[in-house]
PDB file of C-alpha atoms in Angstrom:
ATOM      1  CA  MET M 206      -3.645  -5.180  20.469  1.00 55.00           C
ATOM      2  CA  SER M 207      -5.921  -8.784  18.462  1.00 59.00           C
ATOM      3  CA  TRP M 208      -9.234  -9.227  18.869  1.00 61.00           C
ATOM      4  CA  VAL M 209      -8.544 -12.498  20.893  1.00 61.00           C
ATOM      5  CA  VAL M 210      -6.262 -10.521  23.487  1.00 59.00           C
ATOM      6  CA  LEU M 211      -8.852  -7.960  23.700  1.00 63.00           C
ATOM      7  CA  PHE M 212     -11.627 -10.852  23.906  1.00 60.00           C
ATOM      8  CA  THR M 213      -9.631 -11.952  27.529  1.00 61.00           C
ATOM      9  CA  LEU M 214      -8.814  -9.162  28.463  1.00 58.00           C
ATOM     10  CA  GLN M 215     -13.072  -7.647  28.823  1.00 56.00           C
ATOM     11  CA  ARG M 216     -13.961 -10.682  29.787  1.00 56.00           C
ATOM     12  CA  SER M 217     -11.449 -10.078  32.878  1.00 58.00           C
ATOM     13  CA  ASN M 218     -12.550  -6.458  33.401  1.00 58.00           C
ATOM     14  CA  PHE M 219     -10.387  -4.613  32.045  1.00 77.00           C
ATOM     15  CA  MET M 220     -11.143  -1.236  31.574  1.00 89.00           C
ATOM     16  CA  LEU M 221     -10.870  -1.726  27.836  1.00 94.00           C
ATOM     17  CA  LYS M 222     -11.104   2.023  26.257  1.00 97.00           C
ATOM     18  CA  ILE M 223     -12.852   2.789  23.433  1.00 97.00           C
ATOM     19  CA  TYR M 224     -12.315   5.651  21.023  1.00 98.00           C
ATOM     20  CA  PHE M 225     -15.396   7.166  19.832  1.00 98.00           C
ATOM     21  CA  ALA M 226     -15.760   8.605  16.306  1.00 98.00           C
ATOM     22  CA  GLY M 227     -18.533  10.962  14.778  1.00 97.00           C
ATOM     23  CA  SER M 228     -18.972  13.743  13.664  1.00 96.00           C
ATOM     24  CA  ILE M 229     -19.554  17.739  15.068  1.00 95.00           C
ATOM     25  CA  ARG M 230     -17.966  20.131  12.637  1.00 94.00           C
ATOM     26  CA  GLY M 231     -19.680  18.350   9.545  1.00 93.00           C
ATOM     27  CA  GLY M 232     -22.797  18.288  10.860  1.00 92.00           C
ATOM     28  CA  ARG M 233     -24.574  16.834  14.691  1.00 93.00           C
ATOM     29  CA  GLU M 234     -27.506  15.272  12.592  1.00 91.00           C
ATOM     30  CA  GLN M 235     -26.646  12.074  14.477  1.00 92.00           C
ATOM     31  CA  ILE M 236     -26.297  13.226  17.618  1.00 94.00           C
ATOM     32  CA  ASP M 237     -29.534  11.163  19.027  1.00 94.00           C
ATOM     33  CA  ILE M 238     -27.554   8.072  17.752  1.00 96.00           C
ATOM     34  CA  TYR M 239     -24.465   9.557  19.232  1.00 97.00           C
ATOM     35  CA  GLN M 240     -25.742   9.425  22.646  1.00 97.00           C
ATOM     36  CA  LYS M 241     -26.990   5.944  22.358  1.00 97.00           C
ATOM     37  CA  MET M 242     -24.221   4.285  21.202  1.00 98.00           C
ATOM     38  CA  ILE M 243     -21.912   6.148  23.934  1.00 98.00           C
ATOM     39  CA  THR M 244     -23.625   4.614  26.723  1.00 97.00           C
ATOM     40  CA  HIS M 245     -23.621   1.321  25.305  1.00 98.00           C
ATOM     41  CA  LEU M 246     -20.538   1.723  24.103  1.00 97.00           C
ATOM     42  CA  LYS M 247     -19.724   2.390  27.867  1.00 97.00           C
ATOM     43  CA  THR M 248     -20.968  -1.314  29.183  1.00 95.00           C
ATOM     44  CA  PHE M 249     -18.014  -2.333  27.978  1.00 94.00           C
ATOM     45  CA  GLY M 250     -15.637  -0.172  29.263  1.00 95.00           C
ATOM     46  CA  GLN M 251     -14.356   3.970  29.148  1.00 97.00           C
ATOM     47  CA  VAL M 252     -15.398   5.915  26.033  1.00 98.00           C
ATOM     48  CA  LEU M 253     -12.278   8.536  25.958  1.00 98.00           C
ATOM     49  CA  THR M 254     -14.137  10.909  23.587  1.00 97.00           C
ATOM     50  CA  GLU M 255     -18.072  10.674  26.051  1.00 95.00           C
ATOM     51  CA  HIS M 256     -18.144  14.728  24.445  1.00 95.00           C
ATOM     52  CA  VAL M 257     -18.505  13.709  20.311  1.00 95.00           C
ATOM     53  CA  GLY M 258     -22.536  12.461  22.505  1.00 94.00           C
ATOM     54  CA  GLU M 259     -22.427  15.902  23.840  1.00 92.00           C
ATOM     55  CA  ALA M 260     -26.454  17.557  23.182  1.00 92.00           C
ATOM     56  CA  ASN M 261     -24.708  21.367  23.487  1.00 92.00           C
ATOM     57  CA  LEU M 262     -21.546  20.617  21.498  1.00 95.00           C
ATOM     58  CA  THR M 263     -22.485  21.963  18.431  1.00 94.00           C
ATOM     59  CA  ASP M 264     -21.246  22.095  14.726  1.00 94.00           C
ATOM     60  CA  LYS M 265     -19.307  25.304  16.460  1.00 92.00           C
ATOM     61  CA  GLY M 266     -17.115  22.741  17.480  1.00 93.00           C
ATOM     62  CA  GLU M 267     -15.612  22.955  21.688  1.00 93.00           C
ATOM     63  CA  LYS M 268     -15.216  26.150  23.707  1.00 90.00           C
ATOM     64  CA  GLY M 269     -12.189  26.533  25.206  1.00 89.00           C
ATOM     65  CA  LEU M 270      -9.741  24.633  23.308  1.00 94.00           C
ATOM     66  CA  ASP M 271      -8.121  25.573  21.146  1.00 97.00           C
ATOM     67  CA  ASP M 272      -7.502  23.423  17.521  1.00 97.00           C
ATOM     68  CA  SER M 273      -4.141  22.842  18.204  1.00 98.00           C
ATOM     69  CA  SER M 274      -4.919  21.569  21.339  1.00 98.00           C
ATOM     70  CA  ILE M 275      -8.365  19.539  20.642  1.00 98.00           C
ATOM     71  CA  TYR M 276      -5.623  17.893  17.513  1.00 98.00           C
ATOM     72  CA  GLN M 277      -2.807  16.647  20.111  1.00 98.00           C
ATOM     73  CA  ARG M 278      -5.674  15.901  22.521  1.00 98.00           C
ATOM     74  CA  ASP M 279      -7.286  13.501  20.359  1.00 98.00           C
ATOM     75  CA  ILE M 280      -4.066  12.017  19.156  1.00 98.00           C
ATOM     76  CA  ASP M 281      -2.632  11.274  22.289  1.00 98.00           C
ATOM     77  CA  TRP M 282      -6.438   9.109  23.173  1.00 98.00           C
ATOM     78  CA  LEU M 283      -6.579   7.360  19.641  1.00 98.00           C
ATOM     79  CA  LYS M 284      -3.371   6.465  20.492  1.00 98.00           C
ATOM     80  CA  SER M 285      -4.524   5.393  23.935  1.00 98.00           C
ATOM     81  CA  SER M 286      -7.161   3.494  22.466  1.00 97.00           C
ATOM     82  CA  ASP M 287      -7.327  -0.408  22.682  1.00 95.00           C
ATOM     83  CA  MET M 288     -10.729   0.004  19.654  1.00 95.00           C
ATOM     84  CA  VAL M 289     -12.296   2.625  17.461  1.00 98.00           C
ATOM     85  CA  VAL M 290     -16.140   2.768  16.710  1.00 98.00           C
ATOM     86  CA  ALA M 291     -16.795   5.034  13.891  1.00 98.00           C
ATOM     87  CA  GLU M 292     -19.866   5.830  12.974  1.00 98.00           C
ATOM     88  CA  VAL M 293     -19.608   6.888   8.945  1.00 98.00           C
ATOM     89  CA  SER M 294     -23.588   7.946   8.042  1.00 97.00           C
ATOM     90  CA  ASN M 295     -22.242  11.919   8.179  1.00 95.00           C
ATOM     91  CA  PRO M 296     -19.600  13.151   6.487  1.00 96.00           C
ATOM     92  CA  SER M 297     -16.599  14.367   8.304  1.00 97.00           C
ATOM     93  CA  LEU M 298     -13.310  15.344   7.224  1.00 98.00           C
ATOM     94  CA  GLY M 299     -12.158  14.567  11.393  1.00 98.00           C
ATOM     95  CA  VAL M 300     -13.552  11.263  11.685  1.00 98.00           C
ATOM     96  CA  GLY M 301     -12.481  10.061   8.033  1.00 98.00           C
ATOM     97  CA  PHE M 302      -8.935  11.839   9.331  1.00 98.00           C
ATOM     98  CA  GLU M 303      -9.276   9.469  12.714  1.00 98.00           C
ATOM     99  CA  ILE M 304      -9.914   6.455  10.880  1.00 98.00           C
ATOM    100  CA  ALA M 305      -6.590   6.976   8.918  1.00 98.00           C
ATOM    101  CA  LYS M 306      -4.727   6.912  11.945  1.00 98.00           C
ATOM    102  CA  ALA M 307      -6.235   4.545  13.662  1.00 98.00           C
ATOM    103  CA  ILE M 308      -5.370   2.230  11.597  1.00 98.00           C
ATOM    104  CA  GLU M 309      -1.968   3.595  10.930  1.00 98.00           C
ATOM    105  CA  PHE M 310      -2.018   3.363  14.951  1.00 98.00           C
ATOM    106  CA  GLN M 311      -2.501  -0.424  14.222  1.00 97.00           C
ATOM    107  CA  LYS M 312      -6.172  -0.199  15.947  1.00 97.00           C
ATOM    108  CA  GLN M 313      -9.201  -2.048  14.650  1.00 95.00           C
ATOM    109  CA  VAL M 314     -11.397  -0.087  13.477  1.00 97.00           C
ATOM    110  CA  ILE M 315     -15.138  -0.413  13.628  1.00 97.00           C
ATOM    111  CA  CYS M 316     -17.600   1.177  11.240  1.00 98.00           C
ATOM    112  CA  PHE M 317     -21.426   1.302  11.600  1.00 98.00           C
ATOM    113  CA  TYR M 318     -23.226   2.733   8.786  1.00 98.00           C
ATOM    114  CA  ARG M 319     -26.846   3.742   8.369  1.00 96.00           C
ATOM    115  CA  LYS M 320     -28.322   2.908   5.454  1.00 89.00           C
ATOM    116  CA  GLN M 321     -29.729   7.010   3.575  1.00 89.00           C
ATOM    117  CA  GLN M 322     -32.028   7.113   0.599  1.00 88.00           C
ATOM    118  CA  ASP M 323     -29.813   8.367  -2.073  1.00 87.00           C
ATOM    119  CA  LYS M 324     -26.497   8.215  -0.398  1.00 92.00           C
ATOM    120  CA  ARG M 325     -23.277   6.163  -0.241  1.00 94.00           C
ATOM    121  CA  LEU M 326     -20.490   5.365   2.229  1.00 97.00           C
ATOM    122  CA  SER M 327     -17.709   7.094   0.728  1.00 97.00           C
ATOM    123  CA  ALA M 328     -14.951   4.051  -1.005  1.00 97.00           C
ATOM    124  CA  MET M 329     -12.141   4.891   0.573  1.00 98.00           C
ATOM    125  CA  ILE M 330     -14.386   3.597   3.520  1.00 98.00           C
ATOM    126  CA  ALA M 331     -15.570   0.975   2.893  1.00 98.00           C
ATOM    127  CA  GLY M 332     -13.255   0.030   0.503  1.00 98.00           C
ATOM    128  CA  CYS M 333     -10.071  -0.228   2.931  1.00 98.00           C
ATOM    129  CA  PRO M 334      -9.447  -3.649   3.206  1.00 98.00           C
ATOM    130  CA  ASP M 335      -8.593  -2.605   6.918  1.00 97.00           C
ATOM    131  CA  VAL M 336     -11.868  -2.133   8.566  1.00 97.00           C
ATOM    132  CA  ASN M 337     -14.775  -3.232   9.999  1.00 97.00           C
ATOM    133  CA  VAL M 338     -18.057  -1.437   7.954  1.00 97.00           C
ATOM    134  CA  PHE M 339     -21.257  -2.422   9.509  1.00 97.00           C
ATOM    135  CA  ASN M 340     -24.019  -1.894   7.914  1.00 97.00           C
ATOM    136  CA  TYR M 341     -27.295  -0.722  10.768  1.00 97.00           C
ATOM    137  CA  ASP M 342     -31.110   0.429  10.359  1.00 95.00           C
ATOM    138  CA  ASP M 343     -31.740   1.957  14.142  1.00 96.00           C
ATOM    139  CA  PHE M 344     -29.758   1.551  17.110  1.00 96.00           C
ATOM    140  CA  GLU M 345     -31.701  -1.359  18.491  1.00 97.00           C
ATOM    141  CA  ASN M 346     -30.292  -3.236  14.817  1.00 96.00           C
ATOM    142  CA  PHE M 347     -26.858  -1.132  16.260  1.00 97.00           C
ATOM    143  CA  ILE M 348     -27.437  -2.780  19.245  1.00 97.00           C
ATOM    144  CA  GLY M 349     -27.628  -6.028  17.868  1.00 96.00           C
ATOM    145  CA  LYS M 350     -24.830  -6.443  15.516  1.00 95.00           C
ATOM    146  CA  PHE M 351     -22.034  -4.586  17.901  1.00 95.00           C
ATOM    147  CA  ASP M 352     -22.783  -6.992  20.722  1.00 95.00           C
ATOM    148  CA  SER M 353     -22.857  -9.866  18.400  1.00 92.00           C
ATOM    149  CA  VAL M 354     -19.810  -8.692  16.941  1.00 90.00           C
ATOM    150  CA  PHE M 355     -17.878  -8.299  20.026  1.00 87.00           C
ATOM    151  CA  ASN M 356     -19.075 -11.563  21.845  1.00 85.00           C
ATOM    152  CA  ASN M 357     -19.105 -13.767  19.351  1.00 80.00           C
ATOM    153  CA  ASP M 358     -16.902 -12.382  16.694  1.00 71.00           C
ATOM    154  CA  ILE M 359     -14.077 -10.886  17.244  1.00 73.00           C
ATOM    155  CA  SER M 360     -11.251 -12.789  16.396  1.00 74.00           C
ATOM    156  CA  ASN M 361     -12.847 -12.910  12.626  1.00 80.00           C
ATOM    157  CA  LEU M 362     -12.519  -9.199  12.348  1.00 86.00           C
ATOM    158  CA  LYS M 363      -9.296  -7.651  10.565  1.00 87.00           C
TER     159      LYS M 363
ATOM    160  CA  MET W  23      10.156  14.669  -1.576  1.00 55.00           C
ATOM    161  CA  SER W  24      11.347  17.945  -0.275  1.00 59.00           C
ATOM    162  CA  TRP W  25       9.646  21.521  -0.788  1.00 62.00           C
ATOM    163  CA  VAL W  26      13.472  22.994  -1.976  1.00 61.00           C
ATOM    164  CA  VAL W  27      13.269  19.002  -4.657  1.00 59.00           C
ATOM    165  CA  LEU W  28      10.232  19.990  -6.045  1.00 63.00           C
ATOM    166  CA  PHE W  29      10.523  23.907  -6.541  1.00 60.00           C
ATOM    167  CA  THR W  30      13.735  22.493  -8.315  1.00 61.00           C
ATOM    168  CA  LEU W  31      12.119  19.592 -10.679  1.00 58.00           C
ATOM    169  CA  GLN W  32       8.902  21.573 -11.391  1.00 56.00           C
ATOM    170  CA  ARG W  33      11.421  25.084 -12.610  1.00 57.00           C
ATOM    171  CA  SER W  34      13.251  21.560 -14.835  1.00 59.00           C
ATOM    172  CA  ASN W  35      10.634  21.150 -16.113  1.00 59.00           C
ATOM    173  CA  PHE W  36       9.771  17.877 -14.628  1.00 77.00           C
ATOM    174  CA  MET W  37       5.907  16.102 -14.882  1.00 89.00           C
ATOM    175  CA  LEU W  38       4.919  16.930 -11.081  1.00 93.00           C
ATOM    176  CA  LYS W  39       2.050  14.224 -10.255  1.00 97.00           C
ATOM    177  CA  ILE W  40      -0.948  16.370  -7.832  1.00 97.00           C
ATOM    178  CA  TYR W  41      -2.961  14.230  -5.684  1.00 98.00           C
ATOM    179  CA  PHE W  42      -6.624  16.271  -5.339  1.00 98.00           C
ATOM    180  CA  ALA W  43      -8.670  15.507  -2.859  1.00 98.00           C
ATOM    181  CA  GLY W  44     -12.508  16.317  -3.069  1.00 97.00           C
ATOM    182  CA  SER W  45     -15.564  15.154  -1.534  1.00 96.00           C
ATOM    183  CA  ILE W  46     -17.631  12.785  -4.305  1.00 95.00           C
ATOM    184  CA  ARG W  47     -20.063  11.430  -1.874  1.00 94.00           C
ATOM    185  CA  GLY W  48     -19.760  13.598   0.639  1.00 93.00           C
ATOM    186  CA  GLY W  49     -21.304  16.438  -1.271  1.00 92.00           C
ATOM    187  CA  ARG W  50     -20.710  17.787  -4.690  1.00 94.00           C
ATOM    188  CA  GLU W  51     -21.371  21.442  -2.859  1.00 91.00           C
ATOM    189  CA  GLN W  52     -17.577  22.754  -5.234  1.00 91.00           C
ATOM    190  CA  ILE W  53     -17.901  20.907  -7.952  1.00 94.00           C
ATOM    191  CA  ASP W  54     -17.770  24.134  -9.269  1.00 94.00           C
ATOM    192  CA  ILE W  55     -14.611  25.278  -7.977  1.00 96.00           C
ATOM    193  CA  TYR W  56     -12.445  21.978  -8.296  1.00 97.00           C
ATOM    194  CA  GLN W  57     -13.439  22.068 -11.286  1.00 97.00           C
ATOM    195  CA  LYS W  58     -11.379  25.371 -11.964  1.00 97.00           C
ATOM    196  CA  MET W  59      -8.873  23.958  -9.174  1.00 98.00           C
ATOM    197  CA  ILE W  60      -7.698  20.976 -11.320  1.00 98.00           C
ATOM    198  CA  THR W  61      -8.128  23.314 -14.493  1.00 97.00           C
ATOM    199  CA  HIS W  62      -5.562  25.747 -12.739  1.00 98.00           C
ATOM    200  CA  LEU W  63      -3.215  22.725 -11.067  1.00 97.00           C
ATOM    201  CA  LYS W  64      -2.587  21.317 -14.704  1.00 97.00           C
ATOM    202  CA  THR W  65      -0.374  24.112 -15.286  1.00 95.00           C
ATOM    203  CA  PHE W  66       1.751  22.883 -13.079  1.00 93.00           C
ATOM    204  CA  GLY W  67       2.002  19.594 -13.373  1.00 95.00           C
ATOM    205  CA  GLN W  68       0.182  16.510 -13.631  1.00 97.00           C
ATOM    206  CA  VAL W  69      -3.383  16.288 -11.619  1.00 98.00           C
ATOM    207  CA  LEU W  70      -3.370  12.106 -11.247  1.00 98.00           C
ATOM    208  CA  THR W  71      -7.635  12.706  -9.927  1.00 97.00           C
ATOM    209  CA  GLU W  72      -8.756  14.460 -12.266  1.00 95.00           C
ATOM    210  CA  HIS W  73     -12.704  12.512 -12.263  1.00 95.00           C
ATOM    211  CA  VAL W  74     -13.008  14.970  -9.197  1.00 95.00           C
ATOM    212  CA  GLY W  75     -14.030  17.587 -10.979  1.00 94.00           C
ATOM    213  CA  GLU W  76     -15.776  15.879 -13.387  1.00 92.00           C
ATOM    214  CA  ALA W  77     -19.924  16.937 -13.433  1.00 92.00           C
ATOM    215  CA  ASN W  78     -21.259  14.120 -14.480  1.00 92.00           C
ATOM    216  CA  LEU W  79     -19.651  13.080 -11.857  1.00 95.00           C
ATOM    217  CA  THR W  80     -22.219  13.310  -8.327  1.00 94.00           C
ATOM    218  CA  ASP W  81     -22.836  12.012  -5.161  1.00 94.00           C
ATOM    219  CA  LYS W  82     -22.987   8.494  -6.495  1.00 92.00           C
ATOM    220  CA  GLY W  83     -19.794   8.047  -6.627  1.00 93.00           C
ATOM    221  CA  GLU W  84     -18.060   6.402 -10.494  1.00 93.00           C
ATOM    222  CA  LYS W  85     -19.774   3.882 -12.490  1.00 90.00           C
ATOM    223  CA  GLY W  86     -18.150   0.578 -12.931  1.00 89.00           C
ATOM    224  CA  LEU W  87     -15.630   0.297 -10.342  1.00 94.00           C
ATOM    225  CA  ASP W  88     -16.571  -1.740  -7.220  1.00 97.00           C
ATOM    226  CA  ASP W  89     -14.834   0.186  -3.939  1.00 97.00           C
ATOM    227  CA  SER W  90     -12.210  -2.061  -3.350  1.00 98.00           C
ATOM    228  CA  SER W  91     -10.508  -0.362  -6.613  1.00 98.00           C
ATOM    229  CA  ILE W  92     -11.649   2.731  -5.853  1.00 98.00           C
ATOM    230  CA  TYR W  93     -10.123   2.457  -2.603  1.00 98.00           C
ATOM    231  CA  GLN W  94      -6.161   0.604  -4.246  1.00 98.00           C
ATOM    232  CA  ARG W  95      -6.689   2.748  -7.307  1.00 98.00           C
ATOM    233  CA  ASP W  96      -6.866   6.261  -4.803  1.00 98.00           C
ATOM    234  CA  ILE W  97      -4.039   4.737  -1.988  1.00 98.00           C
ATOM    235  CA  ASP W  98      -1.883   3.748  -4.586  1.00 98.00           C
ATOM    236  CA  TRP W  99      -2.514   7.236  -7.137  1.00 98.00           C
ATOM    237  CA  LEU W 100      -1.487   8.599  -3.337  1.00 98.00           C
ATOM    238  CA  LYS W 101       1.264   7.116  -3.018  1.00 98.00           C
ATOM    239  CA  SER W 102       2.913   8.074  -6.736  1.00 98.00           C
ATOM    240  CA  SER W 103       2.243  11.731  -6.000  1.00 97.00           C
ATOM    241  CA  ASP W 104       4.070  13.851  -5.260  1.00 95.00           C
ATOM    242  CA  MET W 105       2.373  16.457  -3.416  1.00 95.00           C
ATOM    243  CA  VAL W 106      -1.511  16.830  -2.095  1.00 98.00           C
ATOM    244  CA  VAL W 107      -3.778  19.446  -2.627  1.00 98.00           C
ATOM    245  CA  ALA W 108      -7.362  19.178  -1.245  1.00 98.00           C
ATOM    246  CA  GLU W 109     -10.531  21.308  -1.143  1.00 98.00           C
ATOM    247  CA  VAL W 110     -11.674  20.862   2.539  1.00 98.00           C
ATOM    248  CA  SER W 111     -14.780  23.279   2.444  1.00 97.00           C
ATOM    249  CA  ASN W 112     -16.799  20.827   2.803  1.00 95.00           C
ATOM    250  CA  PRO W 113     -17.129  17.724   5.019  1.00 96.00           C
ATOM    251  CA  SER W 114     -16.520  14.206   3.349  1.00 97.00           C
ATOM    252  CA  LEU W 115     -14.835  10.566   5.185  1.00 98.00           C
ATOM    253  CA  GLY W 116     -12.810  10.257   2.219  1.00 98.00           C
ATOM    254  CA  VAL W 117     -10.849  13.554   2.459  1.00 98.00           C
ATOM    255  CA  GLY W 118     -10.084  13.581   5.415  1.00 98.00           C
ATOM    256  CA  PHE W 119      -8.630   9.494   4.974  1.00 98.00           C
ATOM    257  CA  GLU W 120      -6.713  10.904   2.099  1.00 98.00           C
ATOM    258  CA  ILE W 121      -5.513  13.572   4.440  1.00 98.00           C
ATOM    259  CA  ALA W 122      -4.037  11.799   7.174  1.00 98.00           C
ATOM    260  CA  LYS W 123      -2.831   8.915   4.427  1.00 98.00           C
ATOM    261  CA  ALA W 124      -0.434  11.304   3.194  1.00 98.00           C
ATOM    262  CA  ILE W 125       0.918  12.124   6.394  1.00 98.00           C
ATOM    263  CA  GLU W 126       1.511   8.482   6.504  1.00 98.00           C
ATOM    264  CA  PHE W 127       2.703   8.065   3.162  1.00 98.00           C
ATOM    265  CA  GLN W 128       5.123  11.595   4.046  1.00 97.00           C
ATOM    266  CA  LYS W 129       3.798  13.750   1.320  1.00 96.00           C
ATOM    267  CA  GLN W 130       3.514  17.656   2.020  1.00 95.00           C
ATOM    268  CA  VAL W 131      -0.036  18.483   1.729  1.00 97.00           C
ATOM    269  CA  ILE W 132      -1.858  21.581   1.347  1.00 97.00           C
ATOM    270  CA  CYS W 133      -5.478  22.289   2.491  1.00 98.00           C
ATOM    271  CA  PHE W 134      -7.969  25.429   0.637  1.00 98.00           C
ATOM    272  CA  TYR W 135     -10.267  26.185   2.940  1.00 98.00           C
ATOM    273  CA  ARG W 136     -13.581  28.627   1.805  1.00 96.00           C
ATOM    274  CA  LYS W 137     -15.144  30.380   4.669  1.00 89.00           C
ATOM    275  CA  GLN W 138     -18.798  29.728   4.990  1.00 89.00           C
ATOM    276  CA  GLN W 139     -20.785  30.728   7.750  1.00 88.00           C
ATOM    277  CA  ASP W 140     -21.863  29.011  10.570  1.00 87.00           C
ATOM    278  CA  LYS W 141     -19.512  27.153   9.994  1.00 92.00           C
ATOM    279  CA  ARG W 142     -15.935  26.023  11.128  1.00 94.00           C
ATOM    280  CA  LEU W 143     -12.658  23.833   9.501  1.00 97.00           C
ATOM    281  CA  SER W 144     -12.195  20.658  11.584  1.00 97.00           C
ATOM    282  CA  ALA W 145      -9.737  20.443  14.968  1.00 97.00           C
ATOM    283  CA  MET W 146      -8.517  17.041  12.865  1.00 98.00           C
ATOM    284  CA  ILE W 147      -7.336  19.695   9.909  1.00 98.00           C
ATOM    285  CA  ALA W 148      -6.860  22.757  11.234  1.00 98.00           C
ATOM    286  CA  GLY W 149      -5.126  21.430  14.272  1.00 98.00           C
ATOM    287  CA  CYS W 150      -2.979  19.093  12.145  1.00 98.00           C
ATOM    288  CA  PRO W 151       0.706  20.332  12.578  1.00 98.00           C
ATOM    289  CA  ASP W 152       1.851  18.308   9.660  1.00 97.00           C
ATOM    290  CA  VAL W 153      -0.541  20.203   7.287  1.00 97.00           C
ATOM    291  CA  ASN W 154      -0.838  23.344   5.552  1.00 97.00           C
ATOM    292  CA  VAL W 155      -4.191  25.585   5.905  1.00 97.00           C
ATOM    293  CA  PHE W 156      -5.027  28.625   3.558  1.00 97.00           C
ATOM    294  CA  ASN W 157      -8.387  29.827   3.615  1.00 97.00           C
ATOM    295  CA  TYR W 158      -9.390  31.186   0.324  1.00 97.00           C
ATOM    296  CA  ASP W 159     -12.614  33.172  -0.913  1.00 95.00           C
ATOM    297  CA  ASP W 160     -13.015  33.087  -4.396  1.00 96.00           C
ATOM    298  CA  PHE W 161     -11.106  30.931  -7.735  1.00 96.00           C
ATOM    299  CA  GLU W 162      -8.996  34.254  -7.592  1.00 97.00           C
ATOM    300  CA  ASN W 163      -8.157  35.151  -4.794  1.00 96.00           C
ATOM    301  CA  PHE W 164      -7.190  30.851  -4.402  1.00 97.00           C
ATOM    302  CA  ILE W 165      -5.287  30.804  -7.273  1.00 97.00           C
ATOM    303  CA  GLY W 166      -2.871  34.174  -5.856  1.00 96.00           C
ATOM    304  CA  LYS W 167      -2.202  32.463  -2.515  1.00 95.00           C
ATOM    305  CA  PHE W 168      -1.260  28.521  -4.691  1.00 95.00           C
ATOM    306  CA  ASP W 169       0.803  30.529  -7.254  1.00 95.00           C
ATOM    307  CA  SER W 170       2.999  32.969  -4.122  1.00 92.00           C
ATOM    308  CA  VAL W 171       2.887  29.258  -2.084  1.00 90.00           C
ATOM    309  CA  PHE W 172       4.242  27.906  -4.665  1.00 87.00           C
ATOM    310  CA  ASN W 173       6.371  30.035  -6.383  1.00 85.00           C
ATOM    311  CA  ASN W 174       8.219  32.134  -3.594  1.00 79.00           C
ATOM    312  CA  ASP W 175       6.805  30.047   0.341  1.00 71.00           C
ATOM    313  CA  ILE W 176       7.371  26.789  -0.475  1.00 73.00           C
ATOM    314  CA  SER W 177      10.375  26.339   1.381  1.00 74.00           C
ATOM    315  CA  ASN W 178       8.929  28.168   4.495  1.00 80.00           C
ATOM    316  CA  LEU W 179       6.187  25.038   4.185  1.00 86.00           C
ATOM    317  CA  LYS W 180       5.825  21.382   5.466  1.00 87.00           C
TER     318      LYS W 180
END
């Protein structure tokens, strides 16, 4: 789905489906910002992966679902989504996998990376021609960048 | 390329091209095992990504190449490889991305995960029907499992 169509649909109260990707078993260091981001994204549409921001979801992963069921559910959500927003400050096999799958499924992908001293974003994400990467400093800065992109610059994105 | 063809080619001294995936910017905690694994894999063929095991390659990443160049080189290597071996004990955006791309490029993927207390492998890898995941304890155990798979059980792999 192109950004122009996305923009039109969003403006016509279409319920946009957003797949939010964040680290779970890779580490929950960024949980506070995931929660805030998801709350903000919900003002734009439905966040399919709202559980990623739940405080009681630890790096042990979800309870009550085996790995195959989680995988299939997440792939189905990814396929049905209109856009993918990934928080990529934390190393995560799952988030990296989901970004590549999203590209394969021809979804637009927006990555947000919070700069950290002595750390660098993976070259497979930062150097990928099929994703949009934005650096941000804090939640307010994220809001400014996301809203600007979503409301003004959508047609310029990959 | 099917495992039967791979096996036949390996037996006929065809130079098998192996893409080894390991964490770089996600953290170099497993560097010792990467080095040993790559040395072992080189007895089976050419390891395209030998630099992943180099001790002087830190989590700051490679010097002298920008992210876009690294991305394109790694994607080209991935496409040209005959098989992918991924060490997945460390969370890594790049390794997760590479595994999904390898599946898209119809490569066979073998993942090795060293169990660690209070940690679990991502459900997107452990639950993926398109990859082969093996747990291992130490390097000797890895050798035993890899050689057994490669020499005996190849036709049973995905």
